Every structure is written in C-alpha cells, then in structure tokens.
Amino acid sequence: YIQIFSNISPIDKINIDSIDFIENNIIITINNKVYTWNLEKISSKLLNASDADRRVYQFSPSGYGIHWPKLDEDLSINGLLKTIEPGT
C-alpha cells in the first residue's frame, strides 16, 4: 500500500504508530496514515540489513526521527515525507 501526496508539508506533531518491513520496503504508520518507501531509494544500510538488525531501532528524543544503532543509520520523518512524489 503506497500513499502518494502532492504538496505534502512536514508534520508538526509526529506520532509513529508502527514500523514494518516487507521485502525491500519500509512501511511506517505516522499519525494513523500508512506510508511506504522503497529502501533502494532511501537507505542502502537498511536495504542490506538482516531482519533482526532492522527490528532494533530507537526513536529520537525529539520524536522526529528513527535510529538503528546496529546499523548506525538515522532517518528523519520529515525528510522521508519530503521524498514522496506527487502523482497517483
């Protein structure tokens, strides 16, 4: 399931409901909306990581990012949302 939005703006209050991985995709539910990103486009570290390493993550103290300590990888939620391309 992929949601694509035009004119998306950063979210002021972020609530990450869930993070999941299916094949080469990361699925993050943010503020009750499901977003999917292809890992090939956003993180080679997560793309090549084991399932076990993908499942070990922490939310940043501010709540605006996700950190994978075993992979030394960080993703910004607002940064991810800016990568969503307008269209269908």
Short mmCIF file of C-alpha atoms in Angstrom, two decimals:
data_model
loop_
_atom_site.label_atom_id
_atom_site.label_comp_id
_atom_site.label_asym_id
_atom_site.label_seq_id
_atom_site.Cartn_x
_atom_site.Cartn_y
_atom_site.Cartn_z
CA TYR A 1 0.00 0.00 0.00
CA ILE A 2 1.50 3.30 -1.05
CA GLN A 3 0.06 6.69 -0.33
CA ILE A 4 1.27 9.49 -2.55
CA PHE A 5 0.55 13.11 -1.76
CA SER A 6 1.07 16.33 -3.60
CA ASN A 7 2.04 19.48 -1.74
CA ILE A 8 2.99 17.49 1.35
CA SER A 9 4.37 19.53 4.19
CA PRO A 10 6.30 18.45 7.25
CA ILE A 11 4.19 17.20 10.12
CA ASP A 12 4.33 19.37 13.22
CA LYS A 13 3.37 16.66 15.72
CA ILE A 14 4.63 13.23 14.80
CA ASN A 15 3.26 10.04 16.28
CA ILE A 16 4.87 6.92 14.83
CA ASP A 17 2.35 4.13 15.29
CA SER A 18 4.34 1.30 13.70
CA ILE A 19 7.34 0.39 11.58
CA ASP A 20 7.42 -2.72 9.42
CA PHE A 21 9.48 -4.11 6.58
CA ILE A 22 8.16 -6.08 3.62
CA GLU A 23 10.80 -7.19 1.14
CA ASN A 24 12.67 -4.03 0.07
CA ASN A 25 10.14 -1.63 1.57
CA ILE A 26 9.76 0.12 4.89
CA ILE A 27 6.20 0.79 5.96
CA ILE A 28 5.72 3.42 8.63
CA THR A 29 2.37 4.40 10.09
CA ILE A 30 2.56 8.06 11.08
CA ASN A 31 -0.39 9.83 12.69
CA ASN A 32 -2.66 6.94 11.61
CA LYS A 33 -1.58 7.17 7.94
CA VAL A 34 0.40 4.42 6.24
CA TYR A 35 3.45 5.41 4.17
CA THR A 36 5.69 3.09 2.17
CA TRP A 37 9.19 3.77 0.87
CA ASN A 38 11.42 1.61 -1.27
CA LEU A 39 14.65 1.08 0.67
CA GLU A 40 16.66 1.17 -2.56
CA LYS A 41 15.83 4.88 -2.74
CA ILE A 42 16.31 5.89 0.89
CA SER A 43 18.81 3.64 2.71
CA SER A 44 21.31 1.12 1.44
CA LYS A 45 22.11 0.19 5.04
CA LEU A 46 18.52 -0.82 5.77
CA LEU A 47 18.19 -2.44 2.36
CA ASN A 48 21.17 -4.73 3.03
CA ALA A 49 20.47 -5.31 6.74
CA SER A 50 19.15 -8.51 8.25
CA ASP A 51 15.59 -8.63 9.53
CA ALA A 52 16.98 -8.84 13.06
CA ASP A 53 19.04 -5.66 12.63
CA ARG A 54 16.13 -3.82 11.02
CA ARG A 55 13.98 -4.55 14.07
CA VAL A 56 16.40 -2.87 16.52
CA TYR A 57 15.56 0.83 16.35
CA GLN A 58 15.00 3.79 18.63
CA PHE A 59 13.01 6.96 18.24
CA SER A 60 14.99 10.16 18.53
CA PRO A 61 14.40 12.08 21.77
CA SER A 62 12.55 14.75 19.80
CA GLY A 63 10.34 12.09 18.19
CA TYR A 64 11.16 13.32 14.69
CA GLY A 65 13.48 10.54 13.61
CA ILE A 66 14.35 6.86 13.83
CA HIS A 67 17.80 5.48 14.69
CA TRP A 68 19.10 1.95 14.05
CA PRO A 69 22.08 1.61 16.43
CA LYS A 70 23.39 -1.68 14.98
CA LEU A 71 23.46 -0.12 11.52
CA ASP A 72 24.45 3.44 12.51
CA GLU A 73 21.55 4.68 10.39
CA ASP A 74 19.17 7.58 11.03
CA LEU A 75 16.05 8.59 9.11
CA SER A 76 14.18 11.85 9.60
CA ILE A 77 10.41 11.51 9.36
CA ASN A 78 10.01 14.96 7.82
CA GLY A 79 12.86 14.13 5.44
CA LEU A 80 11.10 10.93 4.39
CA LEU A 81 7.82 12.74 3.86
CA LYS A 82 9.55 15.22 1.56
CA THR A 83 10.64 12.34 -0.70
CA ILE A 84 7.07 11.34 -1.54
CA GLU A 85 6.45 12.23 -5.15
CA PRO A 86 3.20 13.81 -6.28
CA GLY A 87 1.13 11.63 -8.57
CA THR A 88 -1.06 8.61 -8.43
#
